[in-house]
mmCIF file of C-alpha atoms in Angstrom:
data_model
loop_
_atom_site.group_PDB
_atom_site.id
_atom_site.type_symbol
_atom_site.label_atom_id
_atom_site.label_comp_id
_atom_site.label_asym_id
_atom_site.label_seq_id
_atom_site.Cartn_x
_atom_site.Cartn_y
_atom_site.Cartn_z
ATOM 1 C CA UNK A 1 100.392 19.903 5.872
ATOM 2 C CA UNK A 2 97.440 18.407 3.831
ATOM 3 C CA UNK A 3 97.559 14.794 2.582
ATOM 4 C CA UNK A 4 96.330 13.971 -0.715
ATOM 5 C CA UNK A 5 95.963 10.341 -2.403
ATOM 6 C CA UNK A 6 95.748 9.508 -6.027
ATOM 7 C CA UNK A 7 93.941 6.252 -7.043
ATOM 8 C CA UNK A 8 95.739 4.752 -10.282
ATOM 9 C CA UNK A 9 93.798 4.075 -13.272
ATOM 10 C CA UNK A 10 92.422 0.680 -13.187
ATOM 11 C CA UNK A 11 93.863 -0.329 -16.602
ATOM 12 C CA UNK A 12 97.301 0.869 -15.659
ATOM 13 C CA UNK A 13 98.402 -2.145 -13.850
ATOM 14 C CA UNK A 14 97.257 -4.347 -16.738
ATOM 15 C CA UNK A 15 99.381 -2.401 -19.158
ATOM 16 C CA UNK A 16 102.512 -2.140 -17.470
ATOM 17 C CA UNK A 17 102.470 -5.216 -15.128
ATOM 18 C CA UNK A 18 104.410 -4.926 -11.904
ATOM 19 C CA UNK A 19 106.279 -1.689 -13.031
ATOM 20 C CA UNK A 20 103.070 0.624 -12.927
ATOM 21 C CA UNK A 21 103.742 1.702 -9.544
ATOM 22 C CA UNK A 22 107.140 2.785 -10.131
ATOM 23 C CA UNK A 23 106.387 4.602 -13.330
ATOM 24 C CA UNK A 24 103.395 6.338 -11.712
ATOM 25 C CA UNK A 25 105.847 7.448 -8.848
ATOM 26 C CA UNK A 26 108.389 8.843 -11.358
ATOM 27 C CA UNK A 27 105.710 10.560 -13.373
ATOM 28 C CA UNK A 28 104.469 12.444 -10.412
ATOM 29 C CA UNK A 29 108.096 13.346 -9.190
ATOM 30 C CA UNK A 30 108.758 15.003 -12.673
ATOM 31 C CA UNK A 31 105.407 16.811 -12.484
ATOM 32 C CA UNK A 32 106.233 17.960 -8.827
ATOM 33 C CA UNK A 33 109.091 20.146 -10.124
ATOM 34 C CA UNK A 34 106.366 22.127 -12.068
ATOM 35 C CA UNK A 35 104.085 22.518 -9.176
ATOM 36 C CA UNK A 36 103.660 25.985 -7.380
ATOM 37 C CA UNK A 37 103.837 24.272 -4.029
ATOM 38 C CA UNK A 38 106.503 21.798 -2.622
ATOM 39 C CA UNK A 39 105.315 18.329 -2.219
ATOM 40 C CA UNK A 40 106.746 16.112 0.541
ATOM 41 C CA UNK A 41 106.400 12.557 1.448
ATOM 42 C CA UNK A 42 105.684 11.506 -2.176
ATOM 43 C CA UNK A 43 105.153 7.695 -1.901
ATOM 44 C CA UNK A 44 103.246 4.571 -2.699
ATOM 45 C CA UNK A 45 100.873 3.551 0.150
ATOM 46 C CA UNK A 46 98.544 0.485 0.456
ATOM 47 C CA UNK A 47 95.137 1.116 2.245
ATOM 48 C CA UNK A 48 92.942 -1.969 2.777
ATOM 49 C CA UNK A 49 94.485 -3.621 -0.300
ATOM 50 C CA UNK A 50 94.181 -0.721 -2.633
ATOM 51 C CA UNK A 51 97.546 1.168 -3.672
ATOM 52 C CA UNK A 52 97.575 4.911 -3.880
ATOM 53 C CA UNK A 53 100.315 7.633 -4.749
ATOM 54 C CA UNK A 54 100.211 9.859 -1.849
ATOM 55 C CA UNK A 55 101.891 13.224 -0.880
ATOM 56 C CA UNK A 56 101.772 16.156 1.446
ATOM 57 C CA UNK A 57 101.537 19.716 0.431
ATOM 58 C CA UNK A 58 100.469 22.875 2.201
ATOM 59 C CA UNK A 59 97.689 23.633 -0.230
ATOM 60 C CA UNK A 60 96.660 22.599 -3.828
ATOM 61 C CA UNK A 61 95.870 25.509 -5.904
ATOM 62 C CA UNK A 62 93.814 25.212 -8.998
ATOM 63 C CA UNK A 63 96.796 25.211 -11.436
ATOM 64 C CA UNK A 64 98.425 22.343 -9.375
ATOM 65 C CA UNK A 65 95.252 20.587 -9.385
ATOM 66 C CA UNK A 66 95.027 20.990 -13.107
ATOM 67 C CA UNK A 67 98.655 19.486 -13.692
ATOM 68 C CA UNK A 68 97.824 16.337 -11.437
ATOM 69 C CA UNK A 69 94.615 15.707 -13.316
ATOM 70 C CA UNK A 70 96.623 15.490 -16.700
ATOM 71 C CA UNK A 71 98.933 12.719 -15.434
ATOM 72 C CA UNK A 72 98.570 9.438 -17.118
ATOM 73 C CA UNK A 73 97.928 7.095 -14.131
ATOM 74 C CA UNK A 74 95.471 9.345 -12.427
ATOM 75 C CA UNK A 75 92.045 7.851 -12.146
ATOM 76 C CA UNK A 76 90.711 9.630 -9.066
ATOM 77 C CA UNK A 77 92.075 12.220 -6.406
ATOM 78 C CA UNK A 78 91.381 12.410 -2.828
ATOM 79 C CA UNK A 79 91.858 14.456 0.082
ATOM 80 C CA UNK A 80 92.400 13.084 3.379
ATOM 81 C CA UNK A 81 90.273 14.608 6.093
ATOM 82 C CA UNK A 82 89.079 13.808 9.660
ATOM 83 C CA UNK A 83 85.519 13.571 10.503
ATOM 84 C CA UNK A 84 84.053 12.413 13.834
ATOM 85 C CA UNK A 85 87.181 10.835 14.798
ATOM 86 C CA UNK A 86 87.540 8.754 11.484
ATOM 87 C CA UNK A 87 89.821 9.228 8.567
ATOM 88 C CA UNK A 88 87.785 9.852 5.382
ATOM 89 C CA UNK A 89 88.867 10.336 1.677
ATOM 90 C CA UNK A 90 87.151 13.264 0.133
ATOM 91 C CA UNK A 91 87.056 13.101 -3.670
ATOM 92 C CA UNK A 92 88.262 16.163 -5.712
ATOM 93 C CA UNK A 93 87.099 17.103 -9.190
ATOM 94 C CA UNK A 94 89.706 16.309 -11.977
ATOM 95 C CA UNK A 95 90.028 19.161 -14.471
ATOM 96 C CA UNK A 96 92.803 19.828 -17.063
ATOM 97 C CA UNK A 97 90.942 21.612 -19.738
ATOM 98 C CA UNK A 98 91.010 18.832 -22.247
ATOM 99 C CA UNK A 99 90.080 19.931 -25.829
ATOM 100 C CA UNK A 100 89.013 16.626 -27.024
ATOM 101 C CA UNK A 101 87.529 13.746 -25.169
ATOM 102 C CA UNK A 102 89.700 10.979 -24.133
ATOM 103 C CA UNK A 103 87.847 8.376 -26.209
ATOM 104 C CA UNK A 104 89.709 9.310 -29.287
ATOM 105 C CA UNK A 105 92.811 7.470 -28.209
ATOM 106 C CA UNK A 106 91.061 4.455 -27.028
ATOM 107 C CA UNK A 107 88.849 3.610 -29.986
ATOM 108 C CA UNK A 108 91.396 2.905 -32.751
ATOM 109 C CA UNK A 109 93.174 -0.445 -32.205
ATOM 110 C CA UNK A 110 95.949 -2.044 -34.148
ATOM 111 C CA UNK A 111 98.984 -4.165 -33.888
ATOM 112 C CA UNK A 112 102.173 -2.026 -32.913
ATOM 113 C CA UNK A 113 99.964 0.701 -31.457
ATOM 114 C CA UNK A 114 101.796 2.446 -28.591
ATOM 115 C CA UNK A 115 99.573 2.226 -25.438
ATOM 116 C CA UNK A 116 97.805 5.168 -24.916
ATOM 117 C CA UNK A 117 98.695 5.712 -21.040
ATOM 118 C CA UNK A 118 102.397 5.354 -21.995
ATOM 119 C CA UNK A 119 101.909 7.905 -24.873
ATOM 120 C CA UNK A 120 100.350 10.435 -22.469
ATOM 121 C CA UNK A 121 103.216 9.664 -20.028
ATOM 122 C CA UNK A 122 105.855 10.571 -22.776
ATOM 123 C CA UNK A 123 104.126 13.793 -23.782
ATOM 124 C CA UNK A 124 103.838 14.796 -20.094
ATOM 125 C CA UNK A 125 107.635 14.402 -19.556
ATOM 126 C CA UNK A 126 108.418 16.215 -22.624
ATOM 127 C CA UNK A 127 106.307 19.296 -21.594
ATOM 128 C CA UNK A 128 107.496 19.130 -18.124
ATOM 129 C CA UNK A 129 111.114 19.024 -19.220
ATOM 130 C CA UNK A 130 110.668 21.914 -21.618
ATOM 131 C CA UNK A 131 110.717 25.717 -20.949
ATOM 132 C CA UNK A 132 107.085 25.768 -22.526
ATOM 133 C CA UNK A 133 104.979 24.261 -19.645
ATOM 134 C CA UNK A 134 101.933 26.356 -19.106
ATOM 135 C CA UNK A 135 101.947 27.593 -22.739
ATOM 136 C CA UNK A 136 98.510 27.426 -24.375
ATOM 137 C CA UNK A 137 99.334 26.168 -27.810
ATOM 138 C CA UNK A 138 102.221 23.729 -27.877
ATOM 139 C CA UNK A 139 103.579 22.503 -31.173
ATOM 140 C CA UNK A 140 104.050 18.657 -30.691
ATOM 141 C CA UNK A 141 105.989 16.511 -33.287
ATOM 142 C CA UNK A 142 105.869 12.648 -33.538
ATOM 143 C CA UNK A 143 108.577 11.864 -36.202
ATOM 144 C CA UNK A 144 107.533 8.079 -36.368
ATOM 145 C CA UNK A 145 103.852 8.541 -35.730
ATOM 146 C CA UNK A 146 102.187 5.293 -37.102
ATOM 147 C CA UNK A 147 98.543 6.014 -37.371
ATOM 148 C CA UNK A 148 98.766 8.881 -34.689
ATOM 149 C CA UNK A 149 98.127 7.938 -31.102
ATOM 150 C CA UNK A 150 100.513 10.686 -29.944
ATOM 151 C CA UNK A 151 98.768 13.223 -32.175
ATOM 152 C CA UNK A 152 95.352 12.350 -30.853
ATOM 153 C CA UNK A 153 96.720 12.651 -27.193
ATOM 154 C CA UNK A 154 98.374 15.998 -28.263
ATOM 155 C CA UNK A 155 94.646 17.247 -29.391
ATOM 156 C CA UNK A 156 93.143 16.189 -26.230
ATOM 157 C CA UNK A 157 95.577 18.429 -24.535
ATOM 158 C CA UNK A 158 94.747 21.218 -26.875
ATOM 159 C CA UNK A 159 98.101 21.123 -28.818
ATOM 160 C CA UNK A 160 98.952 21.696 -32.584
ATOM 161 C CA UNK A 161 100.334 18.345 -33.536
ATOM 162 C CA UNK A 162 102.357 17.101 -36.403
ATOM 163 C CA UNK A 163 103.373 13.434 -37.502
ATOM 164 C CA UNK A 164 105.671 11.971 -40.042
ATOM 165 C CA UNK A 165 105.215 8.314 -41.078
ATOM 166 C CA UNK A 166 106.449 6.416 -44.165
ATOM 167 C CA UNK A 167 103.683 3.717 -44.369
ATOM 168 C CA UNK A 168 100.923 5.071 -46.626
ATOM 169 C CA UNK A 169 98.522 2.499 -45.168
ATOM 170 C CA UNK A 170 99.046 3.722 -41.632
ATOM 171 C CA UNK A 171 98.681 7.441 -42.588
ATOM 172 C CA UNK A 172 95.501 6.666 -44.604
ATOM 173 C CA UNK A 173 93.934 4.826 -41.878
ATOM 174 C CA UNK A 174 94.996 7.278 -39.215
ATOM 175 C CA UNK A 175 93.563 10.257 -41.084
ATOM 176 C CA UNK A 176 90.332 8.364 -41.992
ATOM 177 C CA UNK A 177 89.626 7.687 -38.458
ATOM 178 C CA UNK A 178 90.376 11.304 -37.237
ATOM 179 C CA UNK A 179 88.158 12.862 -39.886
ATOM 180 C CA UNK A 180 85.444 10.388 -39.138
ATOM 181 C CA UNK A 181 85.817 11.136 -35.465
ATOM 182 C CA UNK A 182 85.544 14.912 -36.026
ATOM 183 C CA UNK A 183 82.468 14.507 -38.110
ATOM 184 C CA UNK A 184 80.741 12.306 -35.563
ATOM 185 C CA UNK A 185 81.610 14.808 -32.905
ATOM 186 C CA UNK A 186 80.479 17.709 -34.943
ATOM 187 C CA UNK A 187 83.649 19.583 -34.750
ATOM 188 C CA UNK A 188 84.110 22.314 -37.472
ATOM 189 C CA UNK A 189 87.133 21.241 -39.680
ATOM 190 C CA UNK A 190 88.857 21.782 -42.878
ATOM 191 C CA UNK A 191 91.067 19.338 -44.752
ATOM 192 C CA UNK A 192 93.675 20.220 -47.342
ATOM 193 C CA UNK A 193 96.199 18.222 -49.139
ATOM 194 C CA UNK A 194 99.521 19.070 -50.763
ATOM 195 C CA UNK A 195 102.770 17.658 -51.973
ATOM 196 C CA UNK A 196 106.397 18.657 -51.500
ATOM 197 C CA UNK A 197 109.209 18.150 -53.891
ATOM 198 C CA UNK A 198 113.070 18.481 -53.660
ATOM 199 C CA UNK A 199 115.308 18.681 -56.577
ATOM 200 C CA UNK A 200 112.382 17.725 -58.971
ATOM 201 C CA UNK A 201 111.390 14.520 -56.962
ATOM 202 C CA UNK A 202 108.466 14.388 -54.583
ATOM 203 C CA UNK A 203 109.493 13.597 -51.079
ATOM 204 C CA UNK A 204 106.088 13.505 -49.187
ATOM 205 C CA UNK A 205 102.491 13.875 -49.214
ATOM 206 C CA UNK A 206 100.943 16.359 -46.523
ATOM 207 C CA UNK A 207 97.506 16.406 -45.113
ATOM 208 C CA UNK A 208 96.520 19.323 -42.913
ATOM 209 C CA UNK A 209 93.374 19.584 -40.801
ATOM 210 C CA UNK A 210 92.144 22.598 -39.089
ATOM 211 C CA UNK A 211 89.698 22.098 -36.303
ATOM 212 C CA UNK A 212 87.680 24.030 -33.977
ATOM 213 C CA UNK A 213 85.073 23.169 -31.454
ATOM 214 C CA UNK A 214 82.526 25.819 -32.249
ATOM 215 C CA UNK A 215 81.772 27.722 -35.650
ATOM 216 C CA UNK A 216 82.521 30.944 -33.820
ATOM 217 C CA UNK A 217 86.146 29.729 -32.922
ATOM 218 C CA UNK A 218 86.365 28.282 -36.561
ATOM 219 C CA UNK A 219 85.300 31.783 -37.965
ATOM 220 C CA UNK A 220 87.706 33.670 -35.681
ATOM 221 C CA UNK A 221 90.540 31.353 -36.703
ATOM 222 C CA UNK A 222 90.926 30.046 -33.209
ATOM 223 C CA UNK A 223 91.695 26.501 -34.412
ATOM 224 C CA UNK A 224 94.271 23.576 -33.807
ATOM 225 C CA UNK A 225 96.146 22.253 -36.668
ATOM 226 C CA UNK A 226 97.138 18.562 -37.415
ATOM 227 C CA UNK A 227 99.689 17.913 -40.017
ATOM 228 C CA UNK A 228 100.110 14.267 -41.036
ATOM 229 C CA UNK A 229 103.171 13.901 -43.439
ATOM 230 C CA UNK A 230 103.743 10.579 -45.569
ATOM 231 C CA UNK A 231 107.345 10.726 -46.004
ATOM 232 C CA UNK A 232 110.587 9.605 -44.641
ATOM 233 C CA UNK A 233 111.393 10.804 -41.184
ATOM 234 C CA UNK A 234 115.053 11.532 -42.067
ATOM 235 C CA UNK A 235 113.666 14.556 -44.343
ATOM 236 C CA UNK A 236 111.761 16.060 -41.280
ATOM 237 C CA UNK A 237 113.760 19.466 -41.693
ATOM 238 C CA UNK A 238 112.394 19.731 -45.202
ATOM 239 C CA UNK A 239 108.683 19.311 -44.037
ATOM 240 C CA UNK A 240 108.840 21.765 -41.328
ATOM 241 C CA UNK A 241 110.560 25.085 -40.449
ATOM 242 C CA UNK A 242 113.555 25.062 -38.255
ATOM 243 C CA UNK A 243 112.954 25.682 -34.468
ATOM 244 C CA UNK A 244 109.126 25.136 -34.859
ATOM 245 C CA UNK A 245 108.389 22.549 -32.253
ATOM 246 C CA UNK A 246 108.273 22.951 -28.625
ATOM 247 C CA UNK A 247 108.289 19.100 -28.015
ATOM 248 C CA UNK A 248 109.266 15.898 -29.878
ATOM 249 C CA UNK A 249 107.994 12.585 -28.613
ATOM 250 C CA UNK A 250 108.939 9.341 -30.482
ATOM 251 C CA UNK A 251 108.214 5.647 -29.727
ATOM 252 C CA UNK A 252 111.320 4.024 -31.599
ATOM 253 C CA UNK A 253 111.088 0.787 -33.548
ATOM 254 C CA UNK A 254 111.206 -2.254 -31.168
ATOM 255 C CA UNK A 255 112.429 -4.545 -33.726
ATOM 256 C CA UNK A 256 109.031 -5.838 -33.945
ATOM 257 C CA UNK A 257 106.772 -3.102 -35.555
ATOM 258 C CA UNK A 258 107.295 0.317 -37.019
ATOM 259 C CA UNK A 259 109.692 1.222 -39.712
ATOM 260 C CA UNK A 260 111.409 4.141 -41.612
ATOM 261 C CA UNK A 261 112.770 4.456 -45.043
ATOM 262 C CA UNK A 262 116.596 4.901 -44.621
ATOM 263 C CA UNK A 263 117.380 6.079 -47.996
ATOM 264 C CA UNK A 264 118.034 2.768 -49.485
ATOM 265 C CA UNK A 265 114.325 2.157 -50.164
ATOM 266 C CA UNK A 266 114.012 -0.117 -47.422
ATOM 267 C CA UNK A 267 112.476 -0.028 -43.943
ATOM 268 C CA UNK A 268 114.567 -0.500 -40.804
ATOM 269 C CA UNK A 269 113.577 -1.821 -37.434
ATOM 270 C CA UNK A 270 116.963 -0.719 -36.012
ATOM 271 C CA UNK A 271 116.692 2.236 -33.980
ATOM 272 C CA UNK A 272 120.333 3.213 -33.889
ATOM 273 C CA UNK A 273 120.371 3.294 -37.675
ATOM 274 C CA UNK A 274 117.219 5.390 -37.756
ATOM 275 C CA UNK A 275 118.681 7.908 -35.190
ATOM 276 C CA UNK A 276 121.979 8.439 -36.980
ATOM 277 C CA UNK A 277 120.187 9.355 -39.988
ATOM 278 C CA UNK A 278 117.237 11.369 -38.499
ATOM 279 C CA UNK A 279 118.371 12.948 -35.383
ATOM 280 C CA UNK A 280 119.960 15.999 -37.160
ATOM 281 C CA UNK A 281 116.685 16.687 -38.962
ATOM 282 C CA UNK A 282 114.626 16.319 -35.625
ATOM 283 C CA UNK A 283 116.976 18.742 -33.692
ATOM 284 C CA UNK A 284 116.793 21.252 -36.310
ATOM 285 C CA UNK A 285 113.063 21.659 -36.221
ATOM 286 C CA UNK A 286 113.216 21.664 -32.208
ATOM 287 C CA UNK A 287 113.074 25.107 -30.496
ATOM 288 C CA UNK A 288 115.651 26.153 -28.107
ATOM 289 C CA UNK A 289 114.358 25.329 -24.676
ATOM 290 C CA UNK A 290 112.210 22.496 -26.347
ATOM 291 C CA UNK A 291 112.601 18.824 -25.155
ATOM 292 C CA UNK A 292 112.727 15.433 -27.004
ATOM 293 C CA UNK A 293 111.480 12.070 -25.260
ATOM 294 C CA UNK A 294 112.296 8.921 -26.800
ATOM 295 C CA UNK A 295 111.235 5.262 -25.819
ATOM 296 C CA UNK A 296 113.107 2.317 -27.187
ATOM 297 C CA UNK A 297 113.819 -1.296 -26.965
ATOM 298 C CA UNK A 298 116.986 -1.682 -24.770
ATOM 299 C CA UNK A 299 117.691 -4.978 -26.162
ATOM 300 C CA UNK A 300 118.450 -3.278 -29.532
ATOM 301 C CA UNK A 301 120.176 -0.154 -28.301
ATOM 302 C CA UNK A 302 122.097 0.399 -24.913
ATOM 303 C CA UNK A 303 121.097 3.623 -23.046
ATOM 304 C CA UNK A 304 124.617 4.784 -22.920
ATOM 305 C CA UNK A 305 124.923 4.489 -26.880
ATOM 306 C CA UNK A 306 121.561 6.650 -27.190
ATOM 307 C CA UNK A 307 122.886 9.180 -24.900
ATOM 308 C CA UNK A 308 125.968 9.559 -27.021
ATOM 309 C CA UNK A 309 123.736 10.013 -30.119
ATOM 310 C CA UNK A 310 121.723 12.627 -28.735
ATOM 311 C CA UNK A 311 124.801 14.442 -27.411
ATOM 312 C CA UNK A 312 126.433 14.433 -30.920
ATOM 313 C CA UNK A 313 123.176 15.835 -32.219
ATOM 314 C CA UNK A 314 123.581 18.876 -29.983
ATOM 315 C CA UNK A 315 120.998 17.839 -27.277
ATOM 316 C CA UNK A 316 121.602 17.708 -23.548
ATOM 317 C CA UNK A 317 120.330 14.537 -21.922
ATOM 318 C CA UNK A 318 118.585 15.182 -18.536
ATOM 319 C CA UNK A 319 120.494 13.163 -15.682
ATOM 320 C CA UNK A 320 118.169 13.614 -12.758
ATOM 321 C CA UNK A 321 117.465 10.291 -11.089
ATOM 322 C CA UNK A 322 113.716 10.801 -12.067
ATOM 323 C CA UNK A 323 114.382 10.424 -15.620
ATOM 324 C CA UNK A 324 116.941 7.441 -15.219
ATOM 325 C CA UNK A 325 114.459 4.764 -13.893
ATOM 326 C CA UNK A 326 111.868 4.221 -16.497
ATOM 327 C CA UNK A 327 113.168 0.938 -17.702
ATOM 328 C CA UNK A 328 110.483 -1.779 -17.754
ATOM 329 C CA UNK A 329 109.685 -5.014 -19.530
ATOM 330 C CA UNK A 330 106.782 -5.028 -21.995
ATOM 331 C CA UNK A 331 107.241 -8.619 -23.104
ATOM 332 C CA UNK A 332 110.051 -11.260 -23.649
ATOM 333 C CA UNK A 333 111.391 -9.416 -26.695
ATOM 334 C CA UNK A 334 111.074 -5.934 -25.393
ATOM 335 C CA UNK A 335 112.587 -4.119 -22.411
ATOM 336 C CA UNK A 336 111.454 -0.589 -22.937
ATOM 337 C CA UNK A 337 113.250 2.707 -21.452
ATOM 338 C CA UNK A 338 112.720 6.406 -21.865
ATOM 339 C CA UNK A 339 115.290 9.054 -22.294
ATOM 340 C CA UNK A 340 114.696 12.918 -21.950
ATOM 341 C CA UNK A 341 116.736 15.567 -23.655
ATOM 342 C CA UNK A 342 116.771 19.226 -24.208
ATOM 343 C CA UNK A 343 117.935 21.671 -26.921
ATOM 344 C CA UNK A 344 119.628 24.367 -24.895
#
């Protein structure tokens, strides 16, 4: 069998501190279920003071190389070979067919922003757990999207993306950034705005952006779609059609940042209260075979309680060991975990 080594991104350890290695292994194990060849001996190996994620496999076809290239922690990939009695690491070209450049998730900085590598991890877990891995045009929803980090990462992957956010300032700033980015990168795009009412009362503002890499793709209607909804996430099933999204990814309120209107005219930083009100709407717009991935502060909501809320909403929580070990400390006030569920 051939041996491969993955060098982790140099910023990865800074973001996740001592848990980065564990998270990297777990993400690779989740990805390995989608590879066309069986990986063996998945491990963390230190070579001359440098940590690598290593694995053995019979061969690495192009589709598996593409999958590995999209993982959040992957900085460089090497194949181990022997030359003249010496062990050498031969670099391999990463390629996952990204639609936009990675810089779109790095430029915009603000308080409360979910780390871009963690966002990428969550999206990968959602796609791997769904029935739709390998499909070209995934419809992704972030129902508590802030300024849109998850939407920008979805665009990098070539997905149609939608976000819901109650805070007008965050929506306006996220949209302004995206439109300016597309203008600077010379992407052909069109912006349209609309409003939605229910029982005579406006419930949201919707901004739709259609974008394409080239004039030819734009002319042929081969475009990606971005929908940013300024409204209460509990009304998500009013904003979008039932069974529309392949994956839903949400970084829930930590008790520090973020918020949702709960129907009382106030914001909540309580993830349990938010989920009680919003999960039925989120589940309604998720396709059968689709997946939902949530991250949250376990100091505010115990995993078993979140598990129960998801099951009550008609979702099946994935119980594989791979998906039950993501808990890690972010700071003194936040112990973050991830849960993955499917709509079967």
